[in-house]
CSV table of C-alpha atoms in Angstrom, one decimal:
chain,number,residue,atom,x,y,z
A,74,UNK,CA,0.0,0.0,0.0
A,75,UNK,CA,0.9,3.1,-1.1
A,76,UNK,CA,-0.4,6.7,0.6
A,77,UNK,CA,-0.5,9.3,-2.1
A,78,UNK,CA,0.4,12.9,-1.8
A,79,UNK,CA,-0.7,14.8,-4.6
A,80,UNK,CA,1.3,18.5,-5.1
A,81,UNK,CA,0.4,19.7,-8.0
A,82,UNK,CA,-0.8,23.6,-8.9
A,83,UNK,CA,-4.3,21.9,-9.8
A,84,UNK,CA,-5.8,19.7,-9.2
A,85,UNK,CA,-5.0,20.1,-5.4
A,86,UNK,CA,-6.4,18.1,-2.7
A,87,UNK,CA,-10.2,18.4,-1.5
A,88,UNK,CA,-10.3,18.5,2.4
A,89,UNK,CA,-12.7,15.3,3.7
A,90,UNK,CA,-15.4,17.5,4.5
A,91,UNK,CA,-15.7,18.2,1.1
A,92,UNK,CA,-15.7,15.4,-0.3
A,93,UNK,CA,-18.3,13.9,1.8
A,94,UNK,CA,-20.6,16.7,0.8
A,95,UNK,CA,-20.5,16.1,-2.9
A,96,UNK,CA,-21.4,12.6,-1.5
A,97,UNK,CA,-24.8,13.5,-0.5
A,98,UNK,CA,-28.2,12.0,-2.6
A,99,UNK,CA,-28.1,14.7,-5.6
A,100,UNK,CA,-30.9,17.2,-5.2
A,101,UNK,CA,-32.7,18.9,-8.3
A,102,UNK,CA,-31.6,22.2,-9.3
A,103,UNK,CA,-34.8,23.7,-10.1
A,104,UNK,CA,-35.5,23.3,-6.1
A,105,UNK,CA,-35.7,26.0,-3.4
A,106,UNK,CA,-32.5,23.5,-1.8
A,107,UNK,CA,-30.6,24.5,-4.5
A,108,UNK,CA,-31.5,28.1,-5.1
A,109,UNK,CA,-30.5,28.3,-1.9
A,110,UNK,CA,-27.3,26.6,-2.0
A,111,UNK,CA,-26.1,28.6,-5.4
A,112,UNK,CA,-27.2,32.1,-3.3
A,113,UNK,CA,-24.8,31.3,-0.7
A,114,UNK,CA,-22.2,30.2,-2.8
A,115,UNK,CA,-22.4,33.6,-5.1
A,116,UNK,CA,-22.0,35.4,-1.9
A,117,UNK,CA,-18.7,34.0,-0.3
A,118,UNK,CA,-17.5,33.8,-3.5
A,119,UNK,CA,-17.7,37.5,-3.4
A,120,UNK,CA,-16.2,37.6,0.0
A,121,UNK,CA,-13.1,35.6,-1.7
A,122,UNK,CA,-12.9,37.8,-4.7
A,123,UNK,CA,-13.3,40.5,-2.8
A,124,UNK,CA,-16.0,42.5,-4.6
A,125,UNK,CA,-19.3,43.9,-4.8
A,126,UNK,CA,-19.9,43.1,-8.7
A,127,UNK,CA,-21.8,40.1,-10.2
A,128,UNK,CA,-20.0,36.7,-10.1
A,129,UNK,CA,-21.0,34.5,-12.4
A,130,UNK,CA,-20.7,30.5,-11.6
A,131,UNK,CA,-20.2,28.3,-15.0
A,132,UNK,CA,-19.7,24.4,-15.0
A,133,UNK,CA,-16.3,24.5,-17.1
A,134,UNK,CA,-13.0,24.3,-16.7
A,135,UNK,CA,-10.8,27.3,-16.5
A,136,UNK,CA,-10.4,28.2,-20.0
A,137,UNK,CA,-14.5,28.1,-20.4
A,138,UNK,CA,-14.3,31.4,-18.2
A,139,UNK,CA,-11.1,32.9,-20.5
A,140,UNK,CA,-13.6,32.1,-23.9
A,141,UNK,CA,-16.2,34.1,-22.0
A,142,UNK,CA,-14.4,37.0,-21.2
A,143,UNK,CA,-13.5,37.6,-24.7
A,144,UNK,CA,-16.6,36.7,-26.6
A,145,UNK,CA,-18.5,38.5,-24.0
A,146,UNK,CA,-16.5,41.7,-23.9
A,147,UNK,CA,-15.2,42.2,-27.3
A,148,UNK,CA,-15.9,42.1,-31.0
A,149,UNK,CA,-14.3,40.9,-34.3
A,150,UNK,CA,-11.4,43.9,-35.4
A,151,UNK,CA,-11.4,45.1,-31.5
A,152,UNK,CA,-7.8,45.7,-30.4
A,153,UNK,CA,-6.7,43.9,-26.9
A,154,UNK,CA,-3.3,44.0,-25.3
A,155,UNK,CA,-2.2,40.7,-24.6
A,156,UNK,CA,0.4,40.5,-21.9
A,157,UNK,CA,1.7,37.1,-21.7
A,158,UNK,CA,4.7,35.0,-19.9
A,159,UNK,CA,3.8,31.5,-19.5
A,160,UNK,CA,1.6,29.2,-21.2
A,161,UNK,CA,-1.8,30.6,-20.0
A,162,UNK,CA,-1.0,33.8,-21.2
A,163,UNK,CA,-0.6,32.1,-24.4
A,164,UNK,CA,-3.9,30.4,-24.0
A,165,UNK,CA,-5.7,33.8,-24.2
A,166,UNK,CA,-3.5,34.9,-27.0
A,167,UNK,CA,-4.9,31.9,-29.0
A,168,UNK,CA,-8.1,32.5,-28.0
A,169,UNK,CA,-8.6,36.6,-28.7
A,170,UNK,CA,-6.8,35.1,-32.6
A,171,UNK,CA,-9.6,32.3,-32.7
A,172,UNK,CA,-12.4,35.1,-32.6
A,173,UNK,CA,-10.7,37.7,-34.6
A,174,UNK,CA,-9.4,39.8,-32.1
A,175,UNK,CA,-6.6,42.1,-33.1
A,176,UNK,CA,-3.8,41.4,-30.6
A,177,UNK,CA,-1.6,43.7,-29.4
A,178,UNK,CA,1.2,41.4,-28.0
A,179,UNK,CA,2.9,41.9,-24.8
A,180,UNK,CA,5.4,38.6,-24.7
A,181,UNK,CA,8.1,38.1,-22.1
A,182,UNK,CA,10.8,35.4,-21.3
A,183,UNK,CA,8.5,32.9,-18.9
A,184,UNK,CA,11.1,33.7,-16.6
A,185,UNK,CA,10.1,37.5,-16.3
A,186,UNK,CA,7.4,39.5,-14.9
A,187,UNK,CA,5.4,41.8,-16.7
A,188,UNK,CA,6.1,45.4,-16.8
A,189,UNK,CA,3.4,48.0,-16.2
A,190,UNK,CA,5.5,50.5,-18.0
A,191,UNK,CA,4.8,48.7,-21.4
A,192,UNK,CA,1.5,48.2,-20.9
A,193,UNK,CA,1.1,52.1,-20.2
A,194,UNK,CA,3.3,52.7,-23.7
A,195,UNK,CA,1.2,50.0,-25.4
A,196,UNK,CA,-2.8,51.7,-24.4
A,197,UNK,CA,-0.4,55.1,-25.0
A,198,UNK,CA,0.2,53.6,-28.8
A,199,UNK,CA,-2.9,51.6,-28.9
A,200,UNK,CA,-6.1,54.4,-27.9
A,201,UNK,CA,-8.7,52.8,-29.7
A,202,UNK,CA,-7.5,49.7,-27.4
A,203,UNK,CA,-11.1,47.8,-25.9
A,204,UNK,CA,-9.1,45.6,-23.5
A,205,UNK,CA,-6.0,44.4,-22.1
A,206,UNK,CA,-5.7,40.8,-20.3
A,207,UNK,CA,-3.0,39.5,-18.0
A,208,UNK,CA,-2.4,36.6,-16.1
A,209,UNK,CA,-2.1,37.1,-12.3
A,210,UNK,CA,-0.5,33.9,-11.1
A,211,UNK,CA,0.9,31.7,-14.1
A,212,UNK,CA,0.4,28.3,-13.3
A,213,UNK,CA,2.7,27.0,-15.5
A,214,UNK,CA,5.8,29.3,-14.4
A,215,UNK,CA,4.9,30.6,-10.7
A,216,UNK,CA,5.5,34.0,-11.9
A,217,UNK,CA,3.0,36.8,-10.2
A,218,UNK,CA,2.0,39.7,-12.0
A,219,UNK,CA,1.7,43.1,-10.6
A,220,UNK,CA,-2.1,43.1,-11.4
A,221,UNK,CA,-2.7,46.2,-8.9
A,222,UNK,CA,-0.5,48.5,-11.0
A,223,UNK,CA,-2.1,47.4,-14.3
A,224,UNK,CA,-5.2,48.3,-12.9
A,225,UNK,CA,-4.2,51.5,-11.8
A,226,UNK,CA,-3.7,52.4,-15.4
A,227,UNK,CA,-6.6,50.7,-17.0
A,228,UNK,CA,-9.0,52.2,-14.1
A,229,UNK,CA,-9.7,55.5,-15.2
A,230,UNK,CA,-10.3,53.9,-18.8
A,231,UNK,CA,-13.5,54.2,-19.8
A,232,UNK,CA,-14.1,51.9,-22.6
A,233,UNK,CA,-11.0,49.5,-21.8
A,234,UNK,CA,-11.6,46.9,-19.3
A,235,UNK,CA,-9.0,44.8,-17.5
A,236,UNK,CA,-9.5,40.9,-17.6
A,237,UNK,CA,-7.3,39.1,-15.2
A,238,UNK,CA,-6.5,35.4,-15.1
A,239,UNK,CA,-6.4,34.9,-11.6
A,240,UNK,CA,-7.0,31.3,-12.1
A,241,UNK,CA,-4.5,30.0,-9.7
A,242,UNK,CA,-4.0,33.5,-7.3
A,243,UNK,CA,-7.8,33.3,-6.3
A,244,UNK,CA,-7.1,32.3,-2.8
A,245,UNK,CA,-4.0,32.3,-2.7
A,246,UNK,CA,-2.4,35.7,-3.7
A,247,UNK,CA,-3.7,38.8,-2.1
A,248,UNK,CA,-6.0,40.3,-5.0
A,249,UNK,CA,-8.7,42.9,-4.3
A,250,UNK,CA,-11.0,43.1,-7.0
A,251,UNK,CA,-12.7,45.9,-6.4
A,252,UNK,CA,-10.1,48.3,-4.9
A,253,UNK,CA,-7.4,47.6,-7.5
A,254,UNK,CA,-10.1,48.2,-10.7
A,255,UNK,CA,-10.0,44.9,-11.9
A,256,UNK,CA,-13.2,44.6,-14.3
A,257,UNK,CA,-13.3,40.5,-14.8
A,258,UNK,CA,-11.2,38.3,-12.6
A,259,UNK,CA,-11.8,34.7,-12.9
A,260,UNK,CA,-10.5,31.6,-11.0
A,261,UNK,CA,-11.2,27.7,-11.1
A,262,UNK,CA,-12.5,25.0,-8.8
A,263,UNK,CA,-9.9,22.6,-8.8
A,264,UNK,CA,-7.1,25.1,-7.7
A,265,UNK,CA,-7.4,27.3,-4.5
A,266,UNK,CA,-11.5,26.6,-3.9
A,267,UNK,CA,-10.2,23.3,-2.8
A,268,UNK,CA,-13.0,21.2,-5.0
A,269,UNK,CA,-12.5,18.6,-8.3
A,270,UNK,CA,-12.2,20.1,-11.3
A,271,UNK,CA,-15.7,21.2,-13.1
A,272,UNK,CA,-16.5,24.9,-12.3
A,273,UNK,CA,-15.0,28.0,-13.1
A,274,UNK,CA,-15.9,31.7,-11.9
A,275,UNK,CA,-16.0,35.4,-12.8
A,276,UNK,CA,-16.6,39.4,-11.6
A,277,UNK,CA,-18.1,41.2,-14.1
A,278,UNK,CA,-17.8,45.2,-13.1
A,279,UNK,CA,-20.1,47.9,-14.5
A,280,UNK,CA,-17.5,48.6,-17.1
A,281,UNK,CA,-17.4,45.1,-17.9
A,282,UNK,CA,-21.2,45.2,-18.6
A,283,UNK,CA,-20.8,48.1,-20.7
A,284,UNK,CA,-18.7,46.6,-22.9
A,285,UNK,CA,-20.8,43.0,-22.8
A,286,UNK,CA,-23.4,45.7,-24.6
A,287,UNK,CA,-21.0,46.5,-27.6
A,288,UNK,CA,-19.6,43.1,-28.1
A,289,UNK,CA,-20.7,41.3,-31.3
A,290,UNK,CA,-19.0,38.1,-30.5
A,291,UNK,CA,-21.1,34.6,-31.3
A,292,UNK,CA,-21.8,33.5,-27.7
A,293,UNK,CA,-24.2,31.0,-26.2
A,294,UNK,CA,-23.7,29.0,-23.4
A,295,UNK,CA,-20.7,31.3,-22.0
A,296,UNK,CA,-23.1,34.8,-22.5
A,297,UNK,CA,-23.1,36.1,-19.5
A,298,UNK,CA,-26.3,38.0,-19.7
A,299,UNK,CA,-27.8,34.4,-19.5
A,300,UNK,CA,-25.9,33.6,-16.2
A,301,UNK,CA,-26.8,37.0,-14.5
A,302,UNK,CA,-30.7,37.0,-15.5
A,303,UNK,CA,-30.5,33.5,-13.9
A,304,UNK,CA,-28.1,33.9,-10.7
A,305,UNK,CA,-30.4,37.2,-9.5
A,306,UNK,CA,-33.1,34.7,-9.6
A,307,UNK,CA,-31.2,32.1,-7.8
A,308,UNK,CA,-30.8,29.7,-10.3
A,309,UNK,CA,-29.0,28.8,-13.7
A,310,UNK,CA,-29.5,29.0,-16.8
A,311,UNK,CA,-28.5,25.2,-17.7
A,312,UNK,CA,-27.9,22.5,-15.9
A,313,UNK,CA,-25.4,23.0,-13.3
A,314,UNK,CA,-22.7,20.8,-11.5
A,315,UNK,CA,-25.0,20.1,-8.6
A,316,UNK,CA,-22.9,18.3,-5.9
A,317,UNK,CA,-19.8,20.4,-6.6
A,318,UNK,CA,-21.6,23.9,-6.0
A,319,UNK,CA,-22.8,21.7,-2.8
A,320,UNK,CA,-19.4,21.3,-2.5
A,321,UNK,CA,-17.9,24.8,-3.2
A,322,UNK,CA,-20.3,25.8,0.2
A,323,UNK,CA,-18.5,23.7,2.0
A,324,UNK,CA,-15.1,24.6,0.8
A,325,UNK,CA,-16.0,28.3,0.8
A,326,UNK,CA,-17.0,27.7,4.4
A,327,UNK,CA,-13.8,26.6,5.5
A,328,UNK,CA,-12.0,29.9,4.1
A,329,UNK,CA,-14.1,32.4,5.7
A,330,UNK,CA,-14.1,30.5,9.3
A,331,UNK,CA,-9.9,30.9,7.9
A,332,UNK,CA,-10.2,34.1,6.8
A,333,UNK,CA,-8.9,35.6,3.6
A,334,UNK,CA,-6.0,37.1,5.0
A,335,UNK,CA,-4.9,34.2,7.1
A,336,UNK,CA,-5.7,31.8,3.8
A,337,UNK,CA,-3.4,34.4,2.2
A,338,UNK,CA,-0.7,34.5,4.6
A,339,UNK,CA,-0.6,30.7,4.9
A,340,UNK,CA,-0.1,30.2,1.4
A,341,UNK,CA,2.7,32.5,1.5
A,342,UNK,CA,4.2,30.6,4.4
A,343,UNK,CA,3.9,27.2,2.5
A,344,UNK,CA,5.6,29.1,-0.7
A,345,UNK,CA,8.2,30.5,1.5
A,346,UNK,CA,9.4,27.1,3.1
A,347,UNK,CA,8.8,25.4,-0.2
A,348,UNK,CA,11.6,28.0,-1.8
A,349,UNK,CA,14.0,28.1,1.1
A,350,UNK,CA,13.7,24.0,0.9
A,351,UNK,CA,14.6,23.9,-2.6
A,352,UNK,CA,17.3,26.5,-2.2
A,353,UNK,CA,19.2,24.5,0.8
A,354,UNK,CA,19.6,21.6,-1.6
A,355,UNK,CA,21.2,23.5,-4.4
A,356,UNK,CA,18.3,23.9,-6.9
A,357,UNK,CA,17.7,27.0,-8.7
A,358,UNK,CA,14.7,28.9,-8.3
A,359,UNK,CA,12.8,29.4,-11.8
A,360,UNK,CA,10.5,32.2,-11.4
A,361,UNK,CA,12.2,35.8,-10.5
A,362,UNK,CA,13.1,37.4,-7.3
A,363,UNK,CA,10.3,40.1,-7.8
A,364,UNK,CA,7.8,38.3,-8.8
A,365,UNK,CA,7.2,34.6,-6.9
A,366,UNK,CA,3.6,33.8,-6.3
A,367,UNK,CA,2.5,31.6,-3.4
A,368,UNK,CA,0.5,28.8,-5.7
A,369,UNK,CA,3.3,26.8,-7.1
A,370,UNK,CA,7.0,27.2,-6.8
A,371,UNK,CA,8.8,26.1,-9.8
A,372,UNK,CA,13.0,24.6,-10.0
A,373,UNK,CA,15.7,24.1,-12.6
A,374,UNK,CA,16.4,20.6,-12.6
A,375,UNK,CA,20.2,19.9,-11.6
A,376,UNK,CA,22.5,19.7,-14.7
A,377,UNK,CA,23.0,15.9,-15.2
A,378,UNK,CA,19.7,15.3,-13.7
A,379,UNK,CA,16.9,14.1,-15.8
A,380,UNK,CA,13.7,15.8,-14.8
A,381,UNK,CA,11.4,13.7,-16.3
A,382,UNK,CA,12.8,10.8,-14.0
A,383,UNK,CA,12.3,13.4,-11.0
A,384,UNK,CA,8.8,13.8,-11.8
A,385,UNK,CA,7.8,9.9,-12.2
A,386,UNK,CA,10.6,8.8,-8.9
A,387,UNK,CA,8.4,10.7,-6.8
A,388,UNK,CA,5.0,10.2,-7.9
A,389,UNK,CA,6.0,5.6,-8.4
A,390,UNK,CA,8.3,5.1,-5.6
A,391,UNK,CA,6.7,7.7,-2.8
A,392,UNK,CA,3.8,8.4,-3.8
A,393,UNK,CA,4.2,12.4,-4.2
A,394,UNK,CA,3.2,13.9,-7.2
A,395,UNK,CA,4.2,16.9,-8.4
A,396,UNK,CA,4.3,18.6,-12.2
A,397,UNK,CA,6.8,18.9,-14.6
A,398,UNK,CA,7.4,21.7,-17.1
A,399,UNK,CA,4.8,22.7,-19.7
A,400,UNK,CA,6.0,23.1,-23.5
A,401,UNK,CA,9.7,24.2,-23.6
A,402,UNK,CA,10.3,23.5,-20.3
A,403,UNK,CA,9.6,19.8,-20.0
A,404,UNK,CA,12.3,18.0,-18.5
A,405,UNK,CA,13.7,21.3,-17.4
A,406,UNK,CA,11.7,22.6,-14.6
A,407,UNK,CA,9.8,20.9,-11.8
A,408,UNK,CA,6.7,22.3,-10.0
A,409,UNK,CA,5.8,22.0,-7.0
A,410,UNK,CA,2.1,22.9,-6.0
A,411,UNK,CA,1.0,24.4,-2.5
A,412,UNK,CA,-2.1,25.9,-3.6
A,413,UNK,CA,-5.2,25.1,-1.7
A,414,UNK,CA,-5.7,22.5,1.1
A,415,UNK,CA,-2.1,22.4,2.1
A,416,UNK,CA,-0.4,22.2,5.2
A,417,UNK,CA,3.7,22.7,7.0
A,418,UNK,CA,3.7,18.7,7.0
A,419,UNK,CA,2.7,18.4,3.0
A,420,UNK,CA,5.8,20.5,2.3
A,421,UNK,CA,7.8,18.4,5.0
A,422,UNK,CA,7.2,15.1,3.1
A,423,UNK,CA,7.2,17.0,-0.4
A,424,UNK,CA,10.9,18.0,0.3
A,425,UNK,CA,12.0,14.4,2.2
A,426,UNK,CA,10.6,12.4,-1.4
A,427,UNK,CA,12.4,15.0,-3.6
A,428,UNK,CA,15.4,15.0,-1.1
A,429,UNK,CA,15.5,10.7,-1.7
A,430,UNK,CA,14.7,10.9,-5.5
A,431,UNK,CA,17.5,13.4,-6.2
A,432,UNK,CA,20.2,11.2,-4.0
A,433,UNK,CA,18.7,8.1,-5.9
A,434,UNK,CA,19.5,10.1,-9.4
A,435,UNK,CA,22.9,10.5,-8.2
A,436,UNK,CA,22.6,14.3,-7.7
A,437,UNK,CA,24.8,15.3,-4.7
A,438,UNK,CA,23.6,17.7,-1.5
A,439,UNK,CA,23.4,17.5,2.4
A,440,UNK,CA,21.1,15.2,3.2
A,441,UNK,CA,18.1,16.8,5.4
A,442,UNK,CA,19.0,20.5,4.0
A,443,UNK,CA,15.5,20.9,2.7
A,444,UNK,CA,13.8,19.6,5.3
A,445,UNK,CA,15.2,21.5,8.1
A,446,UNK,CA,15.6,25.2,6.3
A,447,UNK,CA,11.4,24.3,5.5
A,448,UNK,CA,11.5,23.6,9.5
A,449,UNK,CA,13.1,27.5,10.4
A,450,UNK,CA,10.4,28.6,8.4
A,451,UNK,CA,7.8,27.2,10.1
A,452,UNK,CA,9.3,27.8,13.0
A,453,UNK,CA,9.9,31.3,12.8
A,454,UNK,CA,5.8,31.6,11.9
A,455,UNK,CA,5.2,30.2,15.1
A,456,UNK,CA,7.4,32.5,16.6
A,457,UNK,CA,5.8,35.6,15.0
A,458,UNK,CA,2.1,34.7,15.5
């Protein structure tokens, strides 16, 4: 027998409690039960988004709530900024090109951050611009964004809205919606909602709404006017994923008895022992110095060292698994996730398997270096509480 860890930026664990919720007999969802049940859950989820707009509750993945933004803000020839630096920047690159979306692109290194100063000169160049979209917390780089600046200079825009990807930061990166002028932030069940993949959410500010009105994009089951004529009336307007928005109550119930801050400050800790681990044992840090997020925290595999056998060691012989690199960087990076239900001890026994896989690969370090600068960490949060 075999107990598995699993460390990945998403899917992450699903506490117990959870779990047994989407257990329950299924109820109807044209039922007062669940009317109620989808109320509740629109209003923490504003609590964790930190806003006062409509959020809008979809049963997709991720990338269903990136389509919708676009189709339901823009229109064929628009021009959108695109600031990218991993592959879910790229994703919404694709997407904006797929609908005939003139991109204005923004593309970094995936090991840099990206600059507010270009996105100033690019709406400076760009006037007619309806849009710019960023990525908060890239998933497949753990690089964070400075989404606060952006917003300062999108804010004061009035016919440009600001669409974040805050896919993996929701929950785990500070990010106030409302106070930074973000206009559409969206995030994902199966990252730091704590729940099985299957539901995605949005905001949708005023300006947001305003330019749903201009937008001539083909859109059905993503239009968002749809989902908001529905929600007000506490329902939806198709079938939705009963037992996990049973589930997301329970979740979402767990992070306010938390508290955002705290859930924010732990997921700093985790990312904080999770680097300094890595670091004692001589791997390179991927993502750079101003601009780590606290969802995944991504290494240069050892010269010598294949990654590819770091990745499978782990998840076969100990039963931790964490993710490789996406696209270019497979082989070449290793990710570590700490997003969501995590605790000190999942990092502990993270860092212990990767400590025996890289001795078993041949790579050479002190033996216990992770574990114990993880430990200080900890230990110096204790300290400070």
């Amino acid at each position: 027998m075999q107990k598995k860890y699993l460390m990945t930026p998403g899917p992450t664990p699903v506490p117990a409690e959870v779990l047994l919720k989407t257990a329950e007999p299924i109820i109807h969802h044209r039922t007062p039960d669940f009317s109620a049940a989808l109320r509740s859950a629109i209003d923490n989820l504003k609590y964790i988004f930190e806003t006062t707009n409509d959020v809008l509750l979809f049963a997709s993945s991720g990338t269903g709530v990136m389509e919708a933004a676009i189709v339901n803000c823009f229109s064929a020839g628009d021009t959108v900024i695109v600031a990218r630096n991993g592959k879910f920047g790229d994703r919404q690159k694709s997407i904006c090109e797929a609908y005939g979306v003139d991109v204005v692109d923004l593309a970094y290194e995936w090991t840099e951050t990206v600059k507010p100063a270009d996105i100033a000169k690019a709406l400076a160049e760009n006037p007619q611009a309806k849009g710019v979209i960023v990525t908060q917390s890239e998933t497949s780089t753990g690089v964070l964004n400075d989404v606060e600046a952006i917003g300062k200079l999108v804010k004061d825009l009035p016919d440009t809205v600001l669409i974040v990807d805050s896919i993996t930061g929701i929950g785990a990166v500070e990010c106030k919606t409302d106070a930074w002028g973000l206009d559409v932030v969206m995030t994902g069940s199966q990252k730091g909602l704590m729940l099985p993949p299957g539901l995605a959410a949005c905001t949708v500010s005023e300006k947001a709404w305003r330019a749903y009105e201009r937008s001539m994009l083909p859109k059905f089951y993503f239009d968002w006017k749809k989902y908001k004529t529905n929600i007000d009336k506490d329902t939806t307007p198709f079938t939705p994923a009963v037992t996990l928005v049973l589930g997301l109550n329970e979740a979402l119930r767990m992070l306010r008895d938390e508290g955002i801050e705290n859930t924010i400050a732990r997921h700093s800790m985790l990312a904080e022992a999770t680097r300094k681990g890595c670091e004692a044992l001589g791997l390179k840090l991927f993502a750079p110095a101003d601009g780590r997020g606290s969802a995944v925290t991504p290494v240069w595999v050892p010269e010598g060292i294949d990654g590819k056998a770091i990745v499978s060691t782990m998840k076969n012989r100990y039963g931790v698994t964490i993710a490789g690199g996406q696209d270019h960087l497979v082989g070449k990076i290793i990710r570590v996730g700490h997003l969501g239900y995590f605790g000190e001890f999942d990092i502990i026994t993270t860092l212990a398997a990767l400590e025996m896989t890289l001795a078993g690969l041949g790579y050479e370090f002190e033996a216990g270096a992770g574990i114990k600068a993880a430990e200080a960490i900890f230990l110096s949060a204790q300290d400070s509480a």
